[in-house]
Amino acid sequence: MKQRTWPDRSTGSRFTALQFPITEKDNRRPELTASARKARIKRRSRFSCSRSIKSTEGHDFASLPFDVLNKIAASFTLPQLRAASLVCKSWNDALRPLREAMVLLRWGKRFKHGRGVRKNLDKALDSFLKGAARGSTLAMVDAGLMYWEMDKKEAAISLYRQAAVLGDPAAQPANAEEAVKLLYQASIAGHVRAQYQLALCLHRGRGVDFNLQEAARWYLRAAEGGYVRAMYNTSLCYSFGEGLPLSHRQARKWMKRAADCGHGKAQLEHGLGLFTEGEMMKAVVYLELATRAGETAADHVKNVILQQLSATSRDRAMLVVDSWRAMPSLH
């Protein structure tokens, strides 16, 4: 499955989609060190519900019903879930399925984009669905997106609706105009995925009039928030001066950032750019990353470069690729 970010245009678009032991000297219990006392206090505060979760106003957070808690936390990211799990043992237990869902979500993205593992869309979808079954709206949206790209629209809409009911603003309703209204609200509130979805709607003219300048503005906002596909589209806007001022420096900056975050097509295009600049070693690294991400178009140029490099340089380049890890981002 190709990474599809920039929308197709009927008019024909120019766009194409890196300790010592303690000894007892007598019968007295040894005194705890300062760090040990601090660790004990932390464990008590983390797992005690009856003593430590009452706020100054007398609210008992442990009494919050699990179904309510899970609905509130359904769209949480992993850092947010970890923070909420520290409130008390009750919350820690209740949020365990959602923490498991985050692990499944991460593996799903790795399988989908071929990051650190061989690309496998079946395993990616299976991971997303298992995460969705544990209540994560993030996994529901990603599973829905894969179903949509497989032309299984009913299955996709069903997952989007589940996510929307649980409060995820990136899960669009079937009515395009209603979706845009919700996306505007979520985007203004700073929801990065909603900003990207809103940009797509404005770019495609779905549920709202076509407005490339406004679309580019939201692509840039989402890119600045860490959304990798928005980084790629922002680079294209700068590169062709569509919606944003023409700037090859900004275009290169966002293309490299998208490539470093694991976007296969960005790795291909950044690698080609490095090749034209004579940066052969860097170019072959990004082109090899693109190949491993499923961009077969990178093969030819990569092989041409490899023939020009010494055996030592080729080995060094492949070592860099093998040890490469994507920068943190949102997908």
Short mmCIF file of C-alpha atoms in Angstrom, two decimals:
data_model
loop_
_atom_site.label_atom_id
_atom_site.label_comp_id
_atom_site.label_asym_id
_atom_site.label_seq_id
_atom_site.Cartn_x
_atom_site.Cartn_y
_atom_site.Cartn_z
CA MET A 1 0.00 0.00 0.00
CA LYS A 2 1.40 3.38 -0.97
CA GLN A 3 1.53 6.24 1.45
CA ARG A 4 -1.12 8.62 0.14
CA THR A 5 -0.98 12.09 1.50
CA TRP A 6 -1.30 14.76 -1.17
CA PRO A 7 -4.81 14.52 -2.65
CA ASP A 8 -5.29 13.64 -6.30
CA ARG A 9 -6.38 16.50 -8.52
CA SER A 10 -8.59 15.95 -11.57
CA THR A 11 -6.73 18.70 -13.43
CA GLY A 12 -3.45 16.84 -13.00
CA SER A 13 -1.22 17.77 -10.11
CA ARG A 14 2.53 18.32 -10.22
CA PHE A 15 2.72 16.73 -6.79
CA THR A 16 3.73 13.13 -6.25
CA ALA A 17 2.83 11.18 -3.39
CA LEU A 18 16.01 9.08 8.54
CA GLN A 19 24.66 -0.23 45.57
CA PHE A 20 26.26 -1.61 47.93
CA PRO A 21 24.58 -4.20 50.17
CA ILE A 22 23.43 -3.09 53.63
CA THR A 23 24.89 -5.12 56.50
CA GLU A 24 23.33 -5.39 59.93
CA LYS A 25 25.77 -4.70 62.73
CA ASP A 26 23.09 -5.37 65.36
CA ASN A 27 19.49 -6.51 65.61
CA ARG A 28 18.10 -3.12 64.61
CA ARG A 29 16.41 -2.69 61.24
CA PRO A 30 18.83 -0.83 58.92
CA GLU A 31 17.90 2.74 58.16
CA LEU A 32 16.73 3.39 54.61
CA THR A 33 18.78 5.65 52.40
CA ALA A 34 17.25 8.88 51.14
CA SER A 35 16.71 7.40 47.67
CA ALA A 36 15.08 4.27 49.09
CA ARG A 37 12.73 6.36 51.24
CA LYS A 38 11.81 8.41 48.19
CA ALA A 39 11.13 5.23 46.17
CA ARG A 40 8.93 3.83 48.94
CA ILE A 41 6.95 7.04 49.11
CA LYS A 42 6.51 7.00 45.33
CA ARG A 43 5.24 3.39 45.39
CA ARG A 44 2.79 4.17 48.17
CA SER A 45 1.50 7.26 46.42
CA ARG A 46 1.09 5.37 43.17
CA PHE A 47 -0.78 2.34 44.42
CA SER A 48 -2.75 3.69 47.35
CA CYS A 49 -6.33 4.66 46.56
CA SER A 50 -7.91 4.95 49.97
CA ARG A 51 -5.28 7.30 51.43
CA SER A 52 -3.81 9.40 48.64
CA ILE A 53 -6.39 10.02 45.94
CA LYS A 54 -8.68 12.29 47.87
CA SER A 55 -8.24 15.82 46.70
CA THR A 56 -8.37 18.82 48.92
CA GLU A 57 -12.00 19.19 47.91
CA GLY A 58 -12.83 15.68 49.03
CA HIS A 59 -13.32 14.07 45.60
CA ASP A 60 -12.52 10.33 45.56
CA PHE A 61 -11.10 9.60 42.11
CA ALA A 62 -11.09 5.84 42.75
CA SER A 63 -14.89 5.87 42.86
CA LEU A 64 -15.10 6.96 39.21
CA PRO A 65 -16.78 4.10 37.28
CA PHE A 66 -14.42 2.21 35.00
CA ASP A 67 -16.61 2.70 31.93
CA VAL A 68 -16.61 6.46 32.46
CA LEU A 69 -12.85 6.51 33.01
CA ASN A 70 -12.19 4.48 29.88
CA LYS A 71 -14.42 6.72 27.80
CA ILE A 72 -12.54 9.77 29.07
CA ALA A 73 -9.17 8.16 28.35
CA ALA A 74 -10.07 6.48 25.05
CA SER A 75 -8.32 9.12 22.96
CA PHE A 76 -5.32 9.54 25.31
CA THR A 77 -1.79 9.15 24.02
CA LEU A 78 0.71 6.91 25.85
CA PRO A 79 2.24 9.75 27.95
CA GLN A 80 -1.25 10.85 28.99
CA LEU A 81 -2.20 7.28 29.91
CA ARG A 82 0.96 6.86 31.97
CA ALA A 83 0.22 10.05 33.86
CA ALA A 84 -3.39 9.04 34.52
CA SER A 85 -2.28 5.57 35.67
CA LEU A 86 -0.25 7.17 38.47
CA VAL A 87 -3.35 8.64 40.12
CA CYS A 88 -4.11 5.46 42.03
CA LYS A 89 -4.14 1.68 41.82
CA SER A 90 -7.76 1.67 40.71
CA TRP A 91 -6.97 3.84 37.70
CA ASN A 92 -3.79 1.91 37.00
CA ASP A 93 -5.80 -1.33 36.76
CA ALA A 94 -8.64 0.20 34.75
CA LEU A 95 -6.33 1.77 32.17
CA ARG A 96 -4.26 -1.37 31.56
CA PRO A 97 -6.18 -2.31 28.35
CA LEU A 98 -5.57 1.15 26.91
CA ARG A 99 -1.86 0.96 27.73
CA GLU A 100 -1.77 -2.41 25.95
CA ALA A 101 -3.57 -0.77 23.03
CA MET A 102 -0.77 1.80 22.76
CA VAL A 103 1.78 -1.00 22.39
CA LEU A 104 -0.35 -2.59 19.67
CA LEU A 105 -0.78 0.78 18.00
CA ARG A 106 2.98 1.30 17.92
CA TRP A 107 3.54 -2.14 16.39
CA GLY A 108 0.79 -1.50 13.87
CA LYS A 109 2.55 1.65 12.68
CA ARG A 110 5.86 -0.17 12.48
CA PHE A 111 4.35 -2.91 10.33
CA LYS A 112 2.46 -0.39 8.18
CA HIS A 113 5.47 1.80 7.46
CA GLY A 114 8.21 -0.85 7.62
CA ARG A 115 10.05 0.85 10.48
CA GLY A 116 12.48 -1.64 12.04
CA VAL A 117 10.49 -4.60 10.68
CA ARG A 118 9.49 -5.86 7.26
CA LYS A 119 6.44 -4.02 5.96
CA ASN A 120 3.31 -6.15 6.49
CA LEU A 121 -0.11 -4.55 6.05
CA ASP A 122 -2.00 -7.60 7.33
CA LYS A 123 -0.09 -7.53 10.61
CA ALA A 124 -0.52 -3.77 10.77
CA LEU A 125 -4.30 -4.01 10.44
CA ASP A 126 -4.44 -6.86 12.94
CA SER A 127 -2.50 -4.79 15.49
CA PHE A 128 -4.75 -1.75 14.96
CA LEU A 129 -7.90 -3.87 15.36
CA LYS A 130 -6.59 -5.44 18.59
CA GLY A 131 -5.83 -1.97 19.89
CA ALA A 132 -9.31 -0.81 18.87
CA ALA A 133 -10.86 -3.77 20.71
CA ARG A 134 -9.11 -2.54 23.87
CA GLY A 135 -10.85 0.81 23.54
CA SER A 136 -8.26 3.11 21.90
CA THR A 137 -9.79 5.64 19.50
CA LEU A 138 -6.33 6.20 18.00
CA ALA A 139 -6.24 2.54 16.95
CA MET A 140 -9.85 2.76 15.70
CA VAL A 141 -8.99 5.67 13.42
CA ASP A 142 -5.87 3.97 12.05
CA ALA A 143 -7.75 0.70 11.44
CA GLY A 144 -10.54 2.69 9.80
CA LEU A 145 -8.04 4.43 7.54
CA MET A 146 -6.63 1.10 6.39
CA TYR A 147 -10.12 -0.26 5.70
CA TRP A 148 -10.91 2.91 3.74
CA GLU A 149 -7.77 2.51 1.63
CA MET A 150 -8.79 -1.14 1.02
CA ASP A 151 -12.16 0.17 -0.25
CA LYS A 152 -13.98 -1.40 2.70
CA LYS A 153 -15.94 1.78 3.36
CA GLU A 154 -18.61 0.31 5.68
CA ALA A 155 -16.03 -1.21 8.02
CA ALA A 156 -14.09 2.06 8.00
CA ILE A 157 -17.13 4.21 8.80
CA SER A 158 -18.14 1.85 11.61
CA LEU A 159 -14.74 2.32 13.28
CA TYR A 160 -14.81 6.09 12.71
CA ARG A 161 -18.22 6.28 14.36
CA GLN A 162 -17.01 4.27 17.37
CA ALA A 163 -14.09 6.66 17.76
CA ALA A 164 -16.35 9.70 17.36
CA VAL A 165 -18.70 8.43 20.07
CA LEU A 166 -15.70 8.16 22.39
CA GLY A 167 -14.75 11.75 21.64
CA ASP A 168 -11.99 11.53 19.03
CA PRO A 169 -12.37 14.60 16.81
CA ALA A 170 -10.27 13.06 14.03
CA ALA A 171 -12.99 10.45 13.43
CA GLN A 172 -15.11 12.15 10.83
CA PRO A 173 -18.85 11.58 10.61
CA ALA A 174 -20.36 10.52 7.30
CA ASN A 175 -21.75 14.00 6.63
CA ALA A 176 -18.88 16.01 5.14
CA GLU A 177 -20.19 19.43 6.19
CA GLU A 178 -20.74 18.26 9.75
CA ALA A 179 -17.24 16.75 9.71
CA VAL A 180 -15.65 20.04 8.70
CA LYS A 181 -17.40 21.90 11.52
CA LEU A 182 -16.10 19.40 14.06
CA LEU A 183 -12.64 19.47 12.52
CA TYR A 184 -12.52 23.27 12.74
CA GLN A 185 -13.36 23.12 16.45
CA ALA A 186 -10.79 20.42 17.13
CA SER A 187 -8.14 22.15 15.01
CA ILE A 188 -8.52 25.47 16.80
CA ALA A 189 -8.23 23.56 20.09
CA GLY A 190 -4.84 22.25 18.90
CA HIS A 191 -5.70 18.68 17.89
CA VAL A 192 -2.94 17.88 15.37
CA ARG A 193 -4.60 15.03 13.50
CA ALA A 194 -7.76 17.10 13.11
CA GLN A 195 -5.65 19.93 11.67
CA TYR A 196 -4.29 17.57 9.03
CA GLN A 197 -7.76 16.20 8.22
CA LEU A 198 -9.13 19.74 7.95
CA ALA A 199 -6.32 20.65 5.55
CA LEU A 200 -7.23 17.67 3.37
CA CYS A 201 -10.90 18.72 3.31
CA LEU A 202 -9.94 22.26 2.27
CA HIS A 203 -7.53 20.91 -0.34
CA ARG A 204 -10.08 18.52 -1.83
CA GLY A 205 -13.09 20.79 -1.42
CA ARG A 206 -14.97 18.21 0.65
CA GLY A 207 -17.65 19.67 2.88
CA VAL A 208 -16.14 23.12 2.32
CA ASP A 209 -15.08 25.28 -0.63
CA PHE A 210 -11.66 24.51 -2.11
CA ASN A 211 -9.09 26.82 -0.50
CA LEU A 212 -5.44 25.94 -1.05
CA GLN A 213 -4.09 28.85 1.02
CA GLU A 214 -6.16 27.82 4.05
CA ALA A 215 -5.28 24.15 3.47
CA ALA A 216 -1.57 24.98 3.39
CA ARG A 217 -1.89 26.97 6.61
CA TRP A 218 -3.37 23.94 8.40
CA TYR A 219 -0.82 21.58 6.83
CA LEU A 220 1.88 23.80 8.34
CA ARG A 221 0.16 23.89 11.76
CA ALA A 222 -0.12 20.09 11.79
CA ALA A 223 3.49 19.72 10.63
CA GLU A 224 4.68 21.99 13.44
CA GLY A 225 2.68 19.76 15.81
CA GLY A 226 4.63 16.69 14.64
CA TYR A 227 2.27 15.13 12.08
CA VAL A 228 4.55 13.47 9.54
CA ARG A 229 2.21 13.42 6.54
CA ALA A 230 1.56 17.12 7.06
CA MET A 231 5.33 17.69 7.00
CA TYR A 232 5.49 16.11 3.56
CA ASN A 233 2.58 18.16 2.20
CA THR A 234 3.99 21.34 3.73
CA SER A 235 7.22 20.71 1.85
CA LEU A 236 5.29 20.40 -1.40
CA CYS A 237 3.47 23.68 -0.73
CA TYR A 238 6.75 25.51 -0.21
CA SER A 239 8.40 23.75 -3.14
CA PHE A 240 5.80 24.88 -5.68
CA GLY A 241 4.66 28.06 -3.97
CA GLU A 242 1.10 26.81 -3.73
CA GLY A 243 -0.65 28.09 -0.62
CA LEU A 244 2.66 29.12 0.94
CA PRO A 245 5.45 31.41 -0.34
CA LEU A 246 7.89 29.70 -2.70
CA SER A 247 10.88 28.70 -0.56
CA HIS A 248 13.28 25.91 -1.49
CA ARG A 249 14.95 26.22 1.91
CA GLN A 250 11.67 25.61 3.76
CA ALA A 251 10.72 22.88 1.28
CA ARG A 252 13.99 21.06 1.93
CA LYS A 253 13.66 21.53 5.70
CA TRP A 254 10.19 19.93 5.87
CA MET A 255 11.03 17.18 3.37
CA LYS A 256 14.06 16.16 5.44
CA ARG A 257 12.05 16.29 8.65
CA ALA A 258 9.36 14.04 7.14
CA ALA A 259 12.07 11.68 5.87
CA ASP A 260 13.74 11.55 9.30
CA CYS A 261 10.34 10.69 10.79
CA GLY A 262 9.99 7.67 8.51
CA HIS A 263 7.85 8.91 5.60
CA GLY A 264 8.88 6.67 2.71
CA LYS A 265 8.06 9.03 -0.15
CA ALA A 266 9.84 11.87 1.65
CA GLN A 267 12.90 9.64 2.05
CA LEU A 268 12.80 9.00 -1.70
CA GLU A 269 12.48 12.65 -2.67
CA HIS A 270 15.04 13.86 -0.13
CA GLY A 271 17.45 11.17 -1.33
CA LEU A 272 16.99 12.30 -4.93
CA GLY A 273 17.63 15.88 -3.87
CA LEU A 274 20.87 14.88 -2.16
CA PHE A 275 21.89 12.96 -5.28
CA THR A 276 21.47 16.02 -7.49
CA GLU A 277 23.60 17.98 -5.01
CA GLY A 278 26.40 15.41 -5.18
CA GLU A 279 25.90 14.15 -1.59
CA MET A 280 26.26 10.50 -2.59
CA MET A 281 26.71 8.89 0.83
CA LYS A 282 23.74 10.71 2.34
CA ALA A 283 21.67 10.10 -0.77
CA VAL A 284 22.20 6.34 -0.74
CA VAL A 285 21.20 6.17 2.94
CA TYR A 286 17.86 7.90 2.36
CA LEU A 287 17.22 5.96 -0.87
CA GLU A 288 17.87 2.66 0.91
CA LEU A 289 15.47 3.73 3.68
CA ALA A 290 12.88 4.58 1.03
CA THR A 291 13.37 1.17 -0.59
CA ARG A 292 12.83 -0.59 2.73
CA ALA A 293 9.68 1.51 3.21
CA GLY A 294 8.30 0.13 -0.05
CA GLU A 295 9.28 2.91 -2.49
CA THR A 296 10.60 0.76 -5.33
CA ALA A 297 11.33 3.84 -7.46
CA ALA A 298 14.37 4.46 -5.24
CA ASP A 299 16.11 1.27 -6.40
CA HIS A 300 17.50 2.45 -9.73
CA VAL A 301 19.20 5.64 -8.52
CA LYS A 302 20.42 3.88 -5.37
CA ASN A 303 22.09 1.15 -7.42
CA VAL A 304 23.72 3.74 -9.70
CA ILE A 305 25.22 5.46 -6.64
CA LEU A 306 26.35 2.18 -5.06
CA GLN A 307 28.34 1.34 -8.19
CA GLN A 308 30.27 4.61 -7.75
CA LEU A 309 31.14 3.97 -4.09
CA SER A 310 33.96 1.89 -2.72
CA ALA A 311 33.18 -1.33 -0.85
CA THR A 312 34.09 0.40 2.42
CA SER A 313 31.73 3.30 1.71
CA ARG A 314 28.92 0.93 0.73
CA ASP A 315 29.34 -1.03 3.97
CA ARG A 316 29.41 2.18 5.99
CA ALA A 317 26.22 3.42 4.33
CA MET A 318 24.38 0.15 4.99
CA LEU A 319 25.55 0.22 8.62
CA VAL A 320 24.02 3.68 8.99
CA VAL A 321 20.75 2.41 7.51
CA ASP A 322 20.67 -0.67 9.74
CA SER A 323 21.14 1.45 12.87
CA TRP A 324 18.72 4.20 11.76
CA ARG A 325 15.69 4.95 13.92
CA ALA A 326 12.84 7.29 13.00
CA MET A 327 12.43 10.51 14.95
CA PRO A 328 9.34 10.68 17.17
CA SER A 329 6.28 11.91 15.30
CA LEU A 330 2.56 11.44 14.78
CA HIS A 331 1.27 9.29 11.89
#
